[in-house]
């Protein structure tokens, strides 16, 4: 079946514009599934969105299954999929899905994620078990892709105990707070070429932690401001080449480890290593996102790094469509779909 017979579909949020623009540039038909509040936005991009499939709420998405199967849809997951649909619903859908759904369990469960990173010999911040003495600054994180929502930091045991009393999340982890700068590396692994590509790098702009420095400490005293980590936007970065070498090696190890732990296919397609880099140039991974991340939206027209591999604008969204197109040409579509 040629590429004209398939429709690339995604949920209208997160990185949908990038994904669908990329799919159109590669020659696919495109459709977006959108709630009423977003119809106007997607209608204004008729130049690359062929069809808008409206649902009242995200929960109605599975009711579109028949329509999607008729269109030979290939769904491209992004950060909103599990957040909006729930894990079980997402797994049950029979529509073709770019990526490996088995990876979702490893991504969602912070313990499994840690096992994966350790298997890949990547440095991770110290994790405190229930009952451990809090002997350094910590960050407390809830589960799931929440974009930094509902995190809190504590300097010591006393502060930790106090804050935990009013913390409503049931599933969370307590991690050493690493002093350094956050750097988010975006990669793409192609099972067709067995190669990891650097796509781009960003840092997040988080409220209010990224603006506390604007108020001198002496003026903050008494205001009782707690840092929070809710992402508002993403900022593009270019990184020291020596650090890039280490990041690429980390990415390759993540893929190898995934092929062992989540065998046989492991992780493929876009992924992001979310790191904190310290003053001694140690790279700590705080999280891995096994899908396209919103930071790639800074690079819809390509990044300095994709320019090295492609003499045309290559976003992560477009790279996904290119992979599907190459797979169709090689008669290997199954290799890039779930199942
Ligand atoms: P939205 O596109 O705003 O509907 O976001 C959908 C979900 O994706 C949010 O609930 C977050 O979990 C996640 N998300 C959105 N924007 C970002 C971002 N810039 N960085 C990381 N995660 C994000
Ligand atoms: P995450 O949801 O794990 O990507 O974390 C969201 C934000 O919290 C990051 O961008 C950092 O600003 C901050 N953060 C998370 N974990 C740590 C950590 N272990 N040390 C320092 N900052 C962290």
mmCIF file of C-alpha atoms and ligand atoms in Angstrom:
data_model
loop_
_atom_site.group_PDB
_atom_site.id
_atom_site.type_symbol
_atom_site.label_atom_id
_atom_site.label_comp_id
_atom_site.label_asym_id
_atom_site.label_seq_id
_atom_site.Cartn_x
_atom_site.Cartn_y
_atom_site.Cartn_z
ATOM 1 C CA UNK A 1 0.000 0.000 0.000
ATOM 2 C CA UNK A 2 1.439 3.391 -1.025
ATOM 3 C CA UNK A 3 1.683 6.380 1.252
ATOM 4 C CA UNK A 4 -1.384 8.048 -0.313
ATOM 5 C CA UNK A 5 -3.514 5.257 1.183
ATOM 6 C CA UNK A 6 -2.614 6.195 4.766
ATOM 7 C CA UNK A 7 -3.740 9.097 6.919
ATOM 8 C CA UNK A 8 -1.478 10.384 9.677
ATOM 9 C CA UNK A 9 -3.625 11.241 12.698
ATOM 10 C CA UNK A 10 -2.962 12.748 16.096
ATOM 11 C CA UNK A 11 -4.794 14.359 19.000
ATOM 12 C CA UNK A 12 -5.181 18.118 18.755
ATOM 13 C CA UNK A 13 -2.791 19.295 21.449
ATOM 14 C CA UNK A 14 0.879 19.264 22.521
ATOM 15 C CA UNK A 15 2.834 18.902 19.211
ATOM 16 C CA UNK A 16 -0.015 18.168 16.792
ATOM 17 C CA UNK A 17 0.792 21.091 14.475
ATOM 18 C CA UNK A 18 4.390 19.969 14.089
ATOM 19 C CA UNK A 19 3.424 16.310 13.526
ATOM 20 C CA UNK A 20 0.792 17.109 10.887
ATOM 21 C CA UNK A 21 2.905 19.695 9.054
ATOM 22 C CA UNK A 22 5.679 17.103 8.877
ATOM 23 C CA UNK A 23 3.293 14.431 7.612
ATOM 24 C CA UNK A 24 1.969 16.739 4.888
ATOM 25 C CA UNK A 25 5.500 17.699 3.828
ATOM 26 C CA UNK A 26 6.226 13.990 3.386
ATOM 27 C CA UNK A 27 3.110 13.542 1.220
ATOM 28 C CA UNK A 28 0.598 11.950 3.631
ATOM 29 C CA UNK A 29 -3.064 12.722 4.127
ATOM 30 C CA UNK A 30 -3.575 14.217 7.596
ATOM 31 C CA UNK A 31 -6.304 14.450 10.214
ATOM 32 C CA UNK A 32 -6.535 15.896 13.700
ATOM 33 C CA UNK A 33 -8.893 14.796 16.461
ATOM 34 C CA UNK A 34 -9.996 17.907 18.290
ATOM 35 C CA UNK A 35 -12.319 19.119 21.034
ATOM 36 C CA UNK A 36 -14.700 22.042 20.239
ATOM 37 C CA UNK A 37 -12.442 24.654 21.880
ATOM 38 C CA UNK A 38 -9.606 23.872 19.422
ATOM 39 C CA UNK A 39 -11.521 23.685 16.136
ATOM 40 C CA UNK A 40 -10.775 27.313 15.256
ATOM 41 C CA UNK A 41 -7.052 26.786 15.758
ATOM 42 C CA UNK A 42 -6.827 23.726 13.514
ATOM 43 C CA UNK A 43 -9.180 25.174 10.905
ATOM 44 C CA UNK A 44 -6.676 27.976 10.423
ATOM 45 C CA UNK A 45 -4.108 25.393 9.256
ATOM 46 C CA UNK A 46 -6.100 23.906 6.364
ATOM 47 C CA UNK A 47 -2.920 24.111 4.289
ATOM 48 C CA UNK A 48 -1.618 20.959 5.978
ATOM 49 C CA UNK A 49 -4.563 19.530 7.940
ATOM 50 C CA UNK A 50 -6.951 17.727 5.562
ATOM 51 C CA UNK A 51 -9.595 16.753 8.094
ATOM 52 C CA UNK A 52 -10.716 17.719 11.591
ATOM 53 C CA UNK A 53 -12.466 14.921 13.487
ATOM 54 C CA UNK A 54 -14.410 16.505 16.319
ATOM 55 C CA UNK A 55 -14.997 14.849 19.689
ATOM 56 C CA UNK A 56 -16.876 16.424 22.603
ATOM 57 C CA UNK A 57 -14.238 15.324 25.098
ATOM 58 C CA UNK A 58 -11.006 13.343 24.841
ATOM 59 C CA UNK A 59 -12.729 10.383 26.441
ATOM 60 C CA UNK A 60 -14.799 9.985 23.228
ATOM 61 C CA UNK A 61 -11.710 9.284 21.175
ATOM 62 C CA UNK A 62 -12.210 5.461 21.132
ATOM 63 C CA UNK A 63 -15.631 5.992 19.487
ATOM 64 C CA UNK A 64 -13.748 7.118 16.367
ATOM 65 C CA UNK A 65 -12.023 3.773 15.999
ATOM 66 C CA UNK A 66 -14.134 2.588 13.045
ATOM 67 C CA UNK A 67 -13.619 5.865 11.135
ATOM 68 C CA UNK A 68 -9.899 5.680 11.786
ATOM 69 C CA UNK A 69 -9.634 2.082 10.568
ATOM 70 C CA UNK A 70 -11.507 3.037 7.378
ATOM 71 C CA UNK A 71 -8.928 5.738 6.711
ATOM 72 C CA UNK A 72 -5.943 3.404 7.301
ATOM 73 C CA UNK A 73 -4.966 5.835 10.008
ATOM 74 C CA UNK A 74 -1.576 5.732 11.665
ATOM 75 C CA UNK A 75 -1.739 7.424 15.048
ATOM 76 C CA UNK A 76 1.237 9.419 16.242
ATOM 77 C CA UNK A 77 1.280 9.549 20.066
ATOM 78 C CA UNK A 78 2.502 12.585 21.989
ATOM 79 C CA UNK A 79 2.522 13.772 25.591
ATOM 80 C CA UNK A 80 -1.226 14.160 25.792
ATOM 81 C CA UNK A 81 -2.102 10.605 24.817
ATOM 82 C CA UNK A 82 -1.761 8.866 28.123
ATOM 83 C CA UNK A 83 -2.561 12.053 30.050
ATOM 84 C CA UNK A 84 -5.900 12.521 28.274
ATOM 85 C CA UNK A 85 -6.949 8.998 27.305
ATOM 86 C CA UNK A 86 -5.652 6.805 30.079
ATOM 87 C CA UNK A 87 -3.269 3.910 29.662
ATOM 88 C CA UNK A 88 -5.874 1.129 29.287
ATOM 89 C CA UNK A 89 -7.913 2.935 26.601
ATOM 90 C CA UNK A 90 -4.787 3.778 24.663
ATOM 91 C CA UNK A 91 -3.564 0.181 24.730
ATOM 92 C CA UNK A 92 -6.925 -1.235 23.646
ATOM 93 C CA UNK A 93 -7.204 0.803 20.450
ATOM 94 C CA UNK A 94 -6.704 -1.351 17.366
ATOM 95 C CA UNK A 95 -5.748 1.500 15.043
ATOM 96 C CA UNK A 96 -2.133 1.444 13.772
ATOM 97 C CA UNK A 97 0.127 3.251 16.218
ATOM 98 C CA UNK A 98 3.627 4.575 15.574
ATOM 99 C CA UNK A 99 5.852 3.256 18.354
ATOM 100 C CA UNK A 100 5.903 0.417 20.857
ATOM 101 C CA UNK A 101 3.059 0.513 23.410
ATOM 102 C CA UNK A 102 4.982 -1.798 25.733
ATOM 103 C CA UNK A 103 7.334 1.117 26.372
ATOM 104 C CA UNK A 104 4.448 3.075 27.943
ATOM 105 C CA UNK A 105 4.594 0.977 31.115
ATOM 106 C CA UNK A 106 8.312 1.630 31.462
ATOM 107 C CA UNK A 107 7.843 5.319 30.899
ATOM 108 C CA UNK A 108 4.902 5.774 33.255
ATOM 109 C CA UNK A 109 6.274 3.809 36.182
ATOM 110 C CA UNK A 110 9.096 5.762 37.748
ATOM 111 C CA UNK A 111 10.616 2.654 39.331
ATOM 112 C CA UNK A 112 10.774 0.854 35.998
ATOM 113 C CA UNK A 113 12.135 3.978 34.362
ATOM 114 C CA UNK A 114 14.929 4.065 36.876
ATOM 115 C CA UNK A 115 15.748 0.402 36.283
ATOM 116 C CA UNK A 116 15.957 1.150 32.578
ATOM 117 C CA UNK A 117 18.312 4.119 33.079
ATOM 118 C CA UNK A 118 20.483 2.127 35.468
ATOM 119 C CA UNK A 119 20.643 -0.753 32.986
ATOM 120 C CA UNK A 120 21.895 1.833 30.466
ATOM 121 C CA UNK A 121 24.556 2.923 32.998
ATOM 122 C CA UNK A 122 23.241 6.443 33.192
ATOM 123 C CA UNK A 123 23.662 8.558 36.322
ATOM 124 C CA UNK A 124 20.395 9.192 38.107
ATOM 125 C CA UNK A 125 19.750 11.373 41.194
ATOM 126 C CA UNK A 126 19.723 9.486 44.480
ATOM 127 C CA UNK A 127 16.271 8.161 45.306
ATOM 128 C CA UNK A 128 14.926 8.140 48.845
ATOM 129 C CA UNK A 129 12.878 5.167 49.980
ATOM 130 C CA UNK A 130 10.007 5.468 52.422
ATOM 131 C CA UNK A 131 11.499 5.984 55.871
ATOM 132 C CA UNK A 132 14.976 7.049 54.648
ATOM 133 C CA UNK A 133 16.467 10.049 56.408
ATOM 134 C CA UNK A 134 16.293 13.137 54.159
ATOM 135 C CA UNK A 135 19.910 14.307 54.442
ATOM 136 C CA UNK A 136 20.008 16.759 51.502
ATOM 137 C CA UNK A 137 17.659 18.878 49.374
ATOM 138 C CA UNK A 138 14.996 16.791 47.626
ATOM 139 C CA UNK A 139 12.322 17.164 44.956
ATOM 140 C CA UNK A 140 9.049 15.260 45.285
ATOM 141 C CA UNK A 141 7.394 14.249 42.021
ATOM 142 C CA UNK A 142 4.047 12.718 41.241
ATOM 143 C CA UNK A 143 3.675 10.032 38.547
ATOM 144 C CA UNK A 144 2.779 10.510 34.881
ATOM 145 C CA UNK A 145 3.560 13.206 32.300
ATOM 146 C CA UNK A 146 2.272 16.153 34.264
ATOM 147 C CA UNK A 147 4.673 18.794 32.954
ATOM 148 C CA UNK A 148 6.115 19.546 36.398
ATOM 149 C CA UNK A 149 2.716 20.065 37.999
ATOM 150 C CA UNK A 150 2.382 19.320 41.686
ATOM 151 C CA UNK A 151 6.077 18.968 42.518
ATOM 152 C CA UNK A 152 7.628 20.365 45.653
ATOM 153 C CA UNK A 153 11.119 20.787 47.055
ATOM 154 C CA UNK A 154 12.399 20.497 50.602
ATOM 155 C CA UNK A 155 15.731 21.348 52.124
ATOM 156 C CA UNK A 156 15.652 18.859 54.972
ATOM 157 C CA UNK A 157 13.653 16.258 56.887
ATOM 158 C CA UNK A 158 11.624 18.791 58.869
ATOM 159 C CA UNK A 159 10.452 20.725 55.833
ATOM 160 C CA UNK A 160 9.777 17.459 53.985
ATOM 161 C CA UNK A 161 7.563 16.093 56.775
ATOM 162 C CA UNK A 162 5.589 19.305 56.944
ATOM 163 C CA UNK A 163 4.985 19.568 53.203
ATOM 164 C CA UNK A 164 4.059 15.935 52.795
ATOM 165 C CA UNK A 165 1.135 16.421 55.188
ATOM 166 C CA UNK A 166 -0.635 18.655 52.671
ATOM 167 C CA UNK A 167 0.439 16.728 49.527
ATOM 168 C CA UNK A 168 -2.563 15.076 47.902
ATOM 169 C CA UNK A 169 -0.831 12.915 45.238
ATOM 170 C CA UNK A 170 -0.821 9.212 45.957
ATOM 171 C CA UNK A 171 2.018 8.078 43.718
ATOM 172 C CA UNK A 172 5.232 10.041 43.909
ATOM 173 C CA UNK A 173 8.971 9.695 44.270
ATOM 174 C CA UNK A 174 11.456 11.560 46.401
ATOM 175 C CA UNK A 175 14.625 12.416 44.541
ATOM 176 C CA UNK A 176 17.841 14.217 45.420
ATOM 177 C CA UNK A 177 17.630 17.791 44.080
ATOM 178 C CA UNK A 178 20.612 18.067 41.734
ATOM 179 C CA UNK A 179 22.196 21.506 41.586
ATOM 180 C CA UNK A 180 22.941 22.310 37.949
ATOM 181 C CA UNK A 181 21.189 23.382 34.760
ATOM 182 C CA UNK A 182 18.355 21.473 33.076
ATOM 183 C CA UNK A 183 19.066 20.362 29.487
ATOM 184 C CA UNK A 184 16.594 18.339 27.428
ATOM 185 C CA UNK A 185 18.087 16.292 24.573
ATOM 186 C CA UNK A 186 15.750 15.197 21.770
ATOM 187 C CA UNK A 187 16.700 12.079 19.813
ATOM 188 C CA UNK A 188 15.245 9.805 17.158
ATOM 189 C CA UNK A 189 16.078 6.132 16.841
ATOM 190 C CA UNK A 190 15.355 4.483 13.510
ATOM 191 C CA UNK A 191 14.861 0.715 13.572
ATOM 192 C CA UNK A 192 15.317 0.815 9.777
ATOM 193 C CA UNK A 193 18.858 2.219 9.931
ATOM 194 C CA UNK A 194 19.670 1.198 13.558
ATOM 195 C CA UNK A 195 20.928 4.745 14.107
ATOM 196 C CA UNK A 196 20.358 7.318 16.847
ATOM 197 C CA UNK A 197 20.010 10.884 15.495
ATOM 198 C CA UNK A 198 20.311 14.075 17.531
ATOM 199 C CA UNK A 199 17.219 16.117 16.675
ATOM 200 C CA UNK A 200 17.441 19.182 18.922
ATOM 201 C CA UNK A 201 17.976 20.456 22.461
ATOM 202 C CA UNK A 202 15.854 22.716 24.638
ATOM 203 C CA UNK A 203 15.431 23.929 28.138
ATOM 204 C CA UNK A 204 12.113 24.528 29.757
ATOM 205 C CA UNK A 205 10.837 27.804 31.051
ATOM 206 C CA UNK A 206 9.216 26.870 34.331
ATOM 207 C CA UNK A 207 7.122 28.952 36.634
ATOM 208 C CA UNK A 208 8.129 30.136 39.096
ATOM 209 C CA UNK A 209 11.537 28.494 39.526
ATOM 210 C CA UNK A 210 12.961 30.241 36.435
ATOM 211 C CA UNK A 211 12.129 33.718 37.672
ATOM 212 C CA UNK A 212 12.954 33.530 41.353
ATOM 213 C CA UNK A 213 16.455 34.823 40.554
ATOM 214 C CA UNK A 214 14.916 38.105 39.437
ATOM 215 C CA UNK A 215 14.061 38.894 43.022
ATOM 216 C CA UNK A 216 17.167 39.193 45.211
ATOM 217 C CA UNK A 217 17.232 36.848 48.214
ATOM 218 C CA UNK A 218 16.942 39.745 50.655
ATOM 219 C CA UNK A 219 13.663 40.836 49.029
ATOM 220 C CA UNK A 220 12.329 37.300 48.986
ATOM 221 C CA UNK A 221 12.805 36.912 52.709
ATOM 222 C CA UNK A 222 9.435 36.807 54.407
ATOM 223 C CA UNK A 223 7.481 36.367 51.157
ATOM 224 C CA UNK A 224 7.375 32.628 51.717
ATOM 225 C CA UNK A 225 7.674 31.731 48.005
ATOM 226 C CA UNK A 226 8.029 28.044 47.163
ATOM 227 C CA UNK A 227 9.606 27.126 43.838
ATOM 228 C CA UNK A 228 7.277 25.323 41.428
ATOM 229 C CA UNK A 229 8.136 23.620 38.144
ATOM 230 C CA UNK A 230 5.167 24.034 35.871
ATOM 231 C CA UNK A 231 6.305 24.284 32.253
ATOM 232 C CA UNK A 232 5.075 27.328 30.340
ATOM 233 C CA UNK A 233 7.343 27.322 27.282
ATOM 234 C CA UNK A 234 10.503 25.863 25.799
ATOM 235 C CA UNK A 235 13.728 27.621 24.822
ATOM 236 C CA UNK A 236 16.116 26.296 22.102
ATOM 237 C CA UNK A 237 19.711 25.514 22.998
ATOM 238 C CA UNK A 238 23.025 24.618 21.407
ATOM 239 C CA UNK A 239 25.289 22.670 23.712
ATOM 240 C CA UNK A 240 29.062 22.275 24.162
ATOM 241 C CA UNK A 241 30.155 19.631 21.690
ATOM 242 C CA UNK A 242 32.008 17.663 24.370
ATOM 243 C CA UNK A 243 28.768 17.312 26.328
ATOM 244 C CA UNK A 244 26.927 16.335 23.172
ATOM 245 C CA UNK A 245 29.282 13.386 22.690
ATOM 246 C CA UNK A 246 28.349 12.042 26.120
ATOM 247 C CA UNK A 247 24.640 12.635 25.530
ATOM 248 C CA UNK A 248 24.742 10.641 22.275
ATOM 249 C CA UNK A 249 26.467 7.789 24.033
ATOM 250 C CA UNK A 250 23.780 7.881 26.744
ATOM 251 C CA UNK A 251 21.055 7.760 24.080
ATOM 252 C CA UNK A 252 22.635 4.750 22.412
ATOM 253 C CA UNK A 253 22.831 2.940 25.736
ATOM 254 C CA UNK A 254 19.169 3.756 26.437
ATOM 255 C CA UNK A 255 18.195 2.111 23.139
ATOM 256 C CA UNK A 256 20.362 -0.966 23.777
ATOM 257 C CA UNK A 257 18.941 -1.351 27.280
ATOM 258 C CA UNK A 258 15.390 -1.028 25.936
ATOM 259 C CA UNK A 259 15.983 -3.808 23.425
ATOM 260 C CA UNK A 260 17.014 -6.045 26.298
ATOM 261 C CA UNK A 261 14.292 -5.023 28.782
ATOM 262 C CA UNK A 262 11.409 -4.443 26.368
ATOM 263 C CA UNK A 263 12.385 -7.091 23.874
ATOM 264 C CA UNK A 264 12.380 -7.539 20.997
ATOM 265 C CA UNK A 265 11.562 -4.113 19.583
ATOM 266 C CA UNK A 266 12.523 -1.872 22.485
ATOM 267 C CA UNK A 267 12.195 1.885 22.123
ATOM 268 C CA UNK A 268 12.124 3.426 18.649
ATOM 269 C CA UNK A 269 11.095 6.756 17.162
ATOM 270 C CA UNK A 270 11.484 10.040 19.063
ATOM 271 C CA UNK A 271 12.570 10.201 22.705
ATOM 272 C CA UNK A 272 13.995 12.730 25.106
ATOM 273 C CA UNK A 273 16.616 12.512 27.829
ATOM 274 C CA UNK A 274 15.787 15.096 30.442
ATOM 275 C CA UNK A 275 18.982 15.918 32.279
ATOM 276 C CA UNK A 276 20.549 18.179 34.850
ATOM 277 C CA UNK A 277 24.198 19.047 34.159
ATOM 278 C CA UNK A 278 26.305 19.933 37.186
ATOM 279 C CA UNK A 279 29.287 22.275 37.569
ATOM 280 C CA UNK A 280 31.577 19.231 37.331
ATOM 281 C CA UNK A 281 29.994 18.382 33.956
ATOM 282 C CA UNK A 282 28.230 15.335 35.227
ATOM 283 C CA UNK A 283 25.027 14.578 33.345
ATOM 284 C CA UNK A 284 22.206 13.256 35.517
ATOM 285 C CA UNK A 285 19.099 11.930 33.803
ATOM 286 C CA UNK A 286 16.001 12.945 35.737
ATOM 287 C CA UNK A 287 13.575 11.420 33.295
ATOM 288 C CA UNK A 288 13.168 9.786 29.920
ATOM 289 C CA UNK A 289 10.227 10.583 27.641
ATOM 290 C CA UNK A 290 9.665 7.792 25.142
ATOM 291 C CA UNK A 291 7.864 9.920 22.553
ATOM 292 C CA UNK A 292 7.908 13.335 20.914
ATOM 293 C CA UNK A 293 8.296 16.069 23.550
ATOM 294 C CA UNK A 294 6.884 19.590 23.350
ATOM 295 C CA UNK A 295 10.393 21.113 23.322
ATOM 296 C CA UNK A 296 10.731 19.969 19.691
ATOM 297 C CA UNK A 297 8.102 22.631 18.835
ATOM 298 C CA UNK A 298 10.958 25.155 18.870
ATOM 299 C CA UNK A 299 12.277 23.416 15.759
ATOM 300 C CA UNK A 300 9.371 23.013 13.345
ATOM 301 C CA UNK A 301 11.673 24.440 10.702
ATOM 302 C CA UNK A 302 14.556 22.134 11.697
ATOM 303 C CA UNK A 303 17.374 22.599 14.215
ATOM 304 C CA UNK A 304 21.127 23.231 13.866
ATOM 305 C CA UNK A 305 21.568 19.506 14.540
ATOM 306 C CA UNK A 306 19.078 18.198 11.981
ATOM 307 C CA UNK A 307 20.678 20.532 9.427
ATOM 308 C CA UNK A 308 23.841 18.441 9.766
ATOM 309 C CA UNK A 309 21.958 15.343 8.585
ATOM 310 C CA UNK A 310 19.369 16.818 6.229
ATOM 311 C CA UNK A 311 19.682 19.631 3.731
ATOM 312 C CA UNK A 312 16.042 20.506 4.277
ATOM 313 C CA UNK A 313 13.968 21.561 7.287
ATOM 314 C CA UNK A 314 13.560 18.413 9.377
ATOM 315 C CA UNK A 315 11.450 18.610 12.513
ATOM 316 C CA UNK A 316 10.907 15.628 14.778
ATOM 317 C CA UNK A 317 7.324 15.505 13.471
ATOM 318 C CA UNK A 318 8.563 15.328 9.903
ATOM 319 C CA UNK A 319 11.198 12.755 10.842
ATOM 320 C CA UNK A 320 8.425 10.482 12.157
ATOM 321 C CA UNK A 321 6.556 10.769 8.841
ATOM 322 C CA UNK A 322 9.809 10.154 6.920
ATOM 323 C CA UNK A 323 10.357 6.964 8.932
ATOM 324 C CA UNK A 324 6.857 5.733 8.128
ATOM 325 C CA UNK A 325 7.355 6.612 4.453
ATOM 326 C CA UNK A 326 10.698 4.786 4.317
ATOM 327 C CA UNK A 327 9.161 1.772 6.048
ATOM 328 C CA UNK A 328 6.314 1.660 3.509
ATOM 329 C CA UNK A 329 8.805 1.853 0.622
ATOM 330 C CA UNK A 330 10.853 -0.999 2.093
ATOM 331 C CA UNK A 331 7.712 -3.015 2.829
ATOM 332 C CA UNK A 332 8.602 -2.917 6.541
ATOM 333 C CA UNK A 333 5.727 -0.859 7.922
ATOM 334 C CA UNK A 334 5.134 -3.405 10.715
ATOM 335 C CA UNK A 335 8.593 -2.666 12.090
ATOM 336 C CA UNK A 336 7.616 0.880 13.038
ATOM 337 C CA UNK A 337 4.112 0.159 14.305
ATOM 338 C CA UNK A 338 3.022 -1.287 17.629
ATOM 339 C CA UNK A 339 2.478 -5.016 17.752
HETATM 340 P P1 LIG B 1 -1.643 20.760 26.098
HETATM 341 O O1 LIG B 1 -1.080 20.706 24.728
HETATM 342 O O2 LIG B 1 -1.372 22.090 26.696
HETATM 343 O O3 LIG B 1 -3.073 20.334 26.106
HETATM 344 O O4 LIG B 1 -0.800 19.716 27.008
HETATM 345 C C1 LIG B 1 -1.089 18.374 27.108
HETATM 346 C C2 LIG B 1 -0.172 17.714 28.129
HETATM 347 O O5 LIG B 1 1.138 17.608 27.596
HETATM 348 C C3 LIG B 1 -0.035 18.504 29.435
HETATM 349 O O6 LIG B 1 -0.953 18.049 30.400
HETATM 350 C C4 LIG B 1 1.367 18.207 29.864
HETATM 351 O O7 LIG B 1 1.392 17.008 30.610
HETATM 352 C C5 LIG B 1 2.124 17.974 28.565
HETATM 353 N N1 LIG B 1 2.833 19.171 28.077
HETATM 354 C C6 LIG B 1 2.293 20.206 27.425
HETATM 355 N N2 LIG B 1 3.200 21.125 27.099
HETATM 356 C C7 LIG B 1 4.387 20.661 27.535
HETATM 357 C C8 LIG B 1 5.735 21.161 27.464
HETATM 358 N N3 LIG B 1 6.043 22.325 26.908
HETATM 359 N N4 LIG B 1 6.696 20.410 27.996
HETATM 360 C C9 LIG B 1 6.397 19.223 28.555
HETATM 361 N N5 LIG B 1 5.156 18.712 28.660
HETATM 362 C C10 LIG B 1 4.153 19.408 28.149
HETATM 363 P P1 LIG B 2 10.472 16.387 35.256
HETATM 364 O O1 LIG B 2 8.973 16.364 35.312
HETATM 365 O O2 LIG B 2 11.094 15.227 35.948
HETATM 366 O O3 LIG B 2 10.969 16.588 33.867
HETATM 367 O O4 LIG B 2 10.930 17.658 36.081
HETATM 368 C C1 LIG B 2 10.425 18.962 35.860
HETATM 369 C C2 LIG B 2 11.424 20.002 36.321
HETATM 370 O O5 LIG B 2 11.733 19.838 37.706
HETATM 371 C C3 LIG B 2 12.765 19.941 35.616
HETATM 372 O O6 LIG B 2 12.778 20.620 34.394
HETATM 373 C C4 LIG B 2 13.692 20.574 36.623
HETATM 374 O O7 LIG B 2 13.595 21.982 36.602
HETATM 375 C C5 LIG B 2 13.113 20.106 37.931
HETATM 376 N N1 LIG B 2 13.739 18.860 38.435
HETATM 377 C C6 LIG B 2 13.211 17.615 38.331
HETATM 378 N N2 LIG B 2 13.998 16.704 38.945
HETATM 379 C C7 LIG B 2 15.046 17.375 39.446
HETATM 380 C C8 LIG B 2 16.193 17.000 40.218
HETATM 381 N N3 LIG B 2 16.401 15.725 40.600
HETATM 382 N N4 LIG B 2 17.074 17.961 40.561
HETATM 383 C C9 LIG B 2 16.850 19.258 40.204
HETATM 384 N N5 LIG B 2 15.785 19.681 39.514
HETATM 385 C C10 LIG B 2 14.887 18.765 39.137
#
